[in-house]
Amino acid sequence: KAGVTQTPRYLIKTRGQQVTLSCSPISGHRSVSWYQQTPGQGLQFLFEYFSETQRNKGNFPGRFSGRQFSNSRSEMNVSTLELGDSALYLCASSPAGQGSYEQYFGPGTRLTVT
Amino acid sequence: AQRVTQPEKLLSVFKGAPVELKCNYSYSGSPELFWYVQYSRQRLQLLLRHISRESIKGFTADLNKGETSFHLKKPFAQEEDSAMYYCAPGGGGNKLTFGTGTQLKVEL
């Protein structure tokens, strides 16, 4: 099976702009989670989608949002970008529903905000 | 608040020496515990989960509920074990709380 894919791999945006990142899970996986990775804060959970519904949410401001489509592909959106949003954004998919946490990670999207 | 602590940012050992990567957690309920690993230029991947009680690549991890610890151990370090290791309790669906990670460097 193909692994989790994320597009684009690299992105440079200007402060104040918005950005959309895409994630395609492993075929058959219905859960998609998003994480932000920075040198200062490490890996932080953003949110999780399962069957097109947000099931879990981390402690991020409302500028961070996401959605999941019927084919399980997911997008996350960050509006009004700030310099501190520069990070590696990781997507992970999981094969099962509630209570199973084995997650398969994508390569990440490196977002730089200038 | 759910917290996980990995006290060592960097752990350097010689090849053949024992390895112990420490992880302490503060979590409500009974979380499921994982170790994830990221080798150089590779994706973050699952190393092992406590519920499976198996040894992966020679690594084992014992859950000590009394000490709320989940240390990762290997009796003899190999050069290919050099990587970044993350302890990650899970709870409430597919939500992982990652520790800050420990960079393991195995020297020849």
CSV table of C-alpha atoms in Angstrom, one decimal:
chain,number,residue,atom,x,y,z
A,1,LYS,CA,0.0,0.0,0.0
A,2,ALA,CA,1.1,3.5,-0.7
A,3,GLY,CA,2.0,5.5,2.4
A,4,VAL,CA,0.5,8.7,3.7
A,5,THR,CA,1.2,11.5,1.2
A,6,GLN,CA,1.2,15.2,1.9
A,7,THR,CA,1.2,18.1,-0.5
A,8,PRO,CA,2.9,20.4,-0.9
A,9,ARG,CA,6.1,19.4,0.7
A,10,TYR,CA,7.4,23.0,1.1
A,11,LEU,CA,5.6,26.2,1.3
A,12,ILE,CA,6.6,29.8,1.8
A,13,LYS,CA,3.9,32.3,2.8
A,14,THR,CA,3.8,35.9,4.0
A,15,ARG,CA,2.4,37.0,7.3
A,16,GLY,CA,-1.4,37.6,7.1
A,17,GLN,CA,-2.0,35.2,4.2
A,18,GLN,CA,-3.8,31.9,4.5
A,19,VAL,CA,-2.6,28.4,3.6
A,20,THR,CA,-4.2,25.0,2.8
A,21,LEU,CA,-2.3,21.8,3.3
A,22,SER,CA,-3.4,18.4,2.0
A,23,CYS,CA,-3.1,14.9,3.3
A,24,SER,CA,-4.0,11.6,1.6
A,25,PRO,CA,-4.2,8.7,4.1
A,26,ILE,CA,-3.3,5.1,3.5
A,27,SER,CA,-6.1,3.4,1.5
A,28,GLY,CA,-8.7,2.1,3.9
A,29,HIS,CA,-7.7,4.4,6.8
A,30,ARG,CA,-10.6,6.5,8.0
A,31,SER,CA,-8.8,8.5,10.8
A,32,VAL,CA,-6.6,11.4,9.9
A,33,SER,CA,-4.7,13.4,12.5
A,34,TRP,CA,-2.6,16.6,12.2
A,35,TYR,CA,0.4,17.6,14.2
A,36,GLN,CA,2.6,20.7,14.3
A,37,GLN,CA,6.3,20.2,14.9
A,38,THR,CA,8.6,23.0,15.9
A,39,PRO,CA,12.0,23.1,17.6
A,40,GLY,CA,10.6,24.9,20.6
A,41,GLN,CA,7.3,23.2,21.2
A,42,GLY,CA,8.0,19.7,19.7
A,43,LEU,CA,5.2,17.7,18.3
A,44,GLN,CA,1.7,19.1,19.2
A,45,PHE,CA,-1.6,17.6,18.3
A,46,LEU,CA,-3.8,19.9,16.2
A,47,PHE,CA,-6.9,17.8,15.5
A,48,GLU,CA,-8.3,14.5,14.3
A,49,TYR,CA,-10.9,13.6,11.8
A,50,PHE,CA,-12.8,10.4,11.5
A,51,SER,CA,-15.5,9.7,9.0
A,52,GLU,CA,-15.6,13.4,8.0
A,53,THR,CA,-16.2,14.6,11.6
A,54,GLN,CA,-13.7,16.3,13.9
A,55,ARG,CA,-13.3,13.9,16.7
A,56,ASN,CA,-10.5,15.5,18.8
A,57,LYS,CA,-9.0,18.9,18.9
A,58,GLY,CA,-5.8,20.2,20.4
A,59,ASN,CA,-5.1,23.6,22.0
A,60,PHE,CA,-4.7,25.7,18.9
A,61,PRO,CA,-6.5,29.0,18.0
A,62,GLY,CA,-9.4,29.0,15.7
A,63,ARG,CA,-7.2,30.1,12.9
A,64,PHE,CA,-6.3,26.5,12.5
A,65,SER,CA,-9.1,24.4,11.0
A,66,GLY,CA,-9.5,21.3,9.0
A,67,ARG,CA,-11.9,19.1,7.2
A,68,GLN,CA,-12.1,15.6,5.9
A,69,PHE,CA,-13.7,14.4,2.7
A,70,SER,CA,-15.7,11.3,2.0
A,71,ASN,CA,-12.6,9.6,0.5
A,72,SER,CA,-10.8,10.2,3.9
A,73,ARG,CA,-8.5,12.8,2.4
A,74,SER,CA,-8.0,15.7,4.7
A,75,GLU,CA,-7.0,19.3,4.5
A,76,MET,CA,-6.0,21.8,7.1
A,77,ASN,CA,-6.2,25.5,6.8
A,78,VAL,CA,-4.4,28.2,8.6
A,79,SER,CA,-5.7,31.7,8.2
A,80,THR,CA,-4.0,35.0,9.0
A,81,LEU,CA,-0.6,33.4,9.2
A,82,GLU,CA,1.8,34.5,11.9
A,83,LEU,CA,5.6,34.1,12.0
A,84,GLY,CA,5.1,31.5,14.8
A,85,ASP,CA,3.2,29.3,12.5
A,86,SER,CA,6.4,28.3,10.7
A,87,ALA,CA,6.7,24.6,11.4
A,88,LEU,CA,6.6,21.2,10.0
A,89,TYR,CA,3.0,20.0,9.7
A,90,LEU,CA,2.6,16.2,9.9
A,91,CYS,CA,-0.4,14.2,8.9
A,92,ALA,CA,-1.0,10.7,10.3
A,93,SER,CA,-3.6,8.1,9.4
A,94,SER,CA,-4.9,5.3,11.4
A,95,PRO,CA,-6.8,2.2,10.3
A,96,ALA,CA,-9.2,1.8,13.1
A,97,GLY,CA,-11.8,3.8,15.0
A,98,GLN,CA,-11.9,4.8,18.6
A,99,GLY,CA,-9.2,3.4,20.8
A,100,SER,CA,-6.5,2.5,18.4
A,101,TYR,CA,-3.6,4.8,18.1
A,102,GLU,CA,-1.1,3.2,15.8
A,103,GLN,CA,-0.6,6.0,13.4
A,104,TYR,CA,1.2,6.2,10.1
A,105,PHE,CA,2.9,9.5,9.4
A,106,GLY,CA,3.4,11.3,6.2
A,107,PRO,CA,6.6,13.2,5.3
A,108,GLY,CA,5.2,16.5,6.4
A,109,THR,CA,4.8,19.9,4.9
A,110,ARG,CA,7.4,22.5,5.8
A,111,LEU,CA,5.7,25.9,6.1
A,112,THR,CA,7.8,29.0,6.3
A,113,VAL,CA,6.0,32.3,7.1
A,114,THR,CA,8.0,35.4,6.3
B,1,ALA,CA,-3.2,18.3,32.2
B,2,GLN,CA,-1.7,15.4,30.3
B,3,ARG,CA,2.0,15.5,30.3
B,4,VAL,CA,4.9,13.4,29.2
B,5,THR,CA,8.5,14.0,30.2
B,6,GLN,CA,11.6,12.7,28.5
B,7,PRO,CA,14.4,14.2,30.7
B,8,GLU,CA,17.3,13.6,28.3
B,9,LYS,CA,17.5,15.6,25.1
B,10,LEU,CA,20.6,13.7,24.0
B,11,LEU,CA,21.8,10.3,25.0
B,12,SER,CA,25.1,9.1,23.8
B,13,VAL,CA,26.2,5.5,24.3
B,14,PHE,CA,28.9,3.2,22.8
B,15,LYS,CA,28.0,0.3,20.5
B,16,GLY,CA,27.2,-2.8,22.6
B,17,ALA,CA,26.3,-0.8,25.7
B,18,PRO,CA,22.9,-1.0,27.3
B,19,VAL,CA,20.4,1.8,26.4
B,20,GLU,CA,17.6,3.2,28.6
B,21,LEU,CA,15.5,6.1,27.3
B,22,LYS,CA,13.4,7.5,30.1
B,23,CYS,CA,9.8,8.5,29.9
B,24,ASN,CA,7.5,9.6,32.7
B,25,TYR,CA,3.9,10.6,32.2
B,26,SER,CA,1.1,12.3,34.0
B,27,TYR,CA,-2.2,11.2,32.6
B,28,SER,CA,-5.7,10.8,33.7
B,29,GLY,CA,-7.2,7.4,33.2
B,30,SER,CA,-5.3,4.5,31.8
B,31,PRO,CA,-3.5,5.7,28.7
B,32,GLU,CA,-2.1,3.5,26.0
B,33,LEU,CA,1.6,4.1,25.7
B,34,PHE,CA,3.7,4.2,22.6
B,35,TRP,CA,7.3,4.8,21.5
B,36,TYR,CA,7.8,6.4,18.1
B,37,VAL,CA,11.1,6.7,16.4
B,38,GLN,CA,12.4,8.9,13.6
B,39,TYR,CA,15.5,7.8,11.8
B,40,SER,CA,17.5,10.3,9.8
B,41,ARG,CA,15.6,11.4,6.7
B,42,GLN,CA,12.8,9.0,7.4
B,43,ARG,CA,9.2,9.4,8.6
B,44,LEU,CA,8.1,9.2,12.2
B,45,GLN,CA,7.1,5.6,12.8
B,46,LEU,CA,5.8,3.4,15.5
B,47,LEU,CA,8.4,1.4,17.4
B,48,LEU,CA,6.3,-0.3,19.9
B,49,ARG,CA,3.2,-0.1,22.1
B,50,HIS,CA,2.9,-1.3,25.6
B,51,ILE,CA,-0.2,-3.3,25.1
B,52,SER,CA,1.5,-5.6,22.7
B,53,ARG,CA,4.3,-6.5,25.1
B,54,GLU,CA,6.6,-7.4,22.3
B,55,SER,CA,10.2,-6.7,21.5
B,56,ILE,CA,10.9,-4.7,18.4
B,57,LYS,CA,14.5,-4.4,17.0
B,58,GLY,CA,15.6,-5.6,20.5
B,59,PHE,CA,13.8,-2.8,22.3
B,60,THR,CA,11.4,-3.4,25.1
B,61,ALA,CA,9.4,-1.0,27.3
B,62,ASP,CA,7.8,-1.8,30.6
B,63,LEU,CA,4.9,0.2,31.9
B,64,ASN,CA,5.3,1.0,35.6
B,65,LYS,CA,1.9,2.4,36.7
B,66,GLY,CA,3.2,3.1,40.2
B,67,GLU,CA,6.0,5.3,38.9
B,68,THR,CA,4.0,6.3,35.8
B,69,SER,CA,7.0,5.5,33.7
B,70,PHE,CA,7.4,3.8,30.4
B,71,HIS,CA,11.2,3.6,29.8
B,72,LEU,CA,12.6,2.1,26.6
B,73,LYS,CA,15.4,-0.4,26.9
B,74,LYS,CA,17.8,-2.3,24.8
B,75,PRO,CA,20.6,-4.5,26.2
B,76,PHE,CA,23.1,-3.9,23.4
B,77,ALA,CA,23.0,-0.7,21.3
B,78,GLN,CA,23.7,-0.9,17.6
B,79,GLU,CA,24.8,1.8,15.3
B,80,GLU,CA,21.5,1.7,13.4
B,81,ASP,CA,19.7,2.6,16.6
B,82,SER,CA,20.8,6.2,16.3
B,83,ALA,CA,17.6,8.2,15.9
B,84,MET,CA,15.1,10.5,17.7
B,85,TYR,CA,12.8,8.6,20.1
B,86,TYR,CA,9.5,9.9,21.3
B,87,CYS,CA,7.4,8.6,24.1
B,88,ALA,CA,3.7,9.2,23.4
B,89,PRO,CA,0.7,8.4,25.6
B,90,GLY,CA,-2.5,8.2,23.8
B,91,GLY,CA,-6.0,9.0,25.0
B,92,GLY,CA,-9.3,10.1,23.8
B,93,GLY,CA,-9.4,8.7,20.3
B,94,ASN,CA,-6.4,9.0,18.1
B,95,LYS,CA,-4.7,11.8,20.0
B,96,LEU,CA,-1.1,11.4,20.9
B,97,THR,CA,0.7,13.6,23.4
B,98,PHE,CA,4.4,13.5,22.4
B,99,GLY,CA,7.3,14.0,24.7
B,100,THR,CA,10.1,16.4,23.6
B,101,GLY,CA,12.1,13.4,22.3
B,102,THR,CA,15.5,12.0,23.1
B,103,GLN,CA,18.2,11.9,20.4
B,104,LEU,CA,20.1,8.6,20.8
B,105,LYS,CA,23.6,8.6,19.4
B,106,VAL,CA,25.4,5.2,19.3
B,107,GLU,CA,29.1,5.7,18.9
B,108,LEU,CA,31.5,3.1,17.6
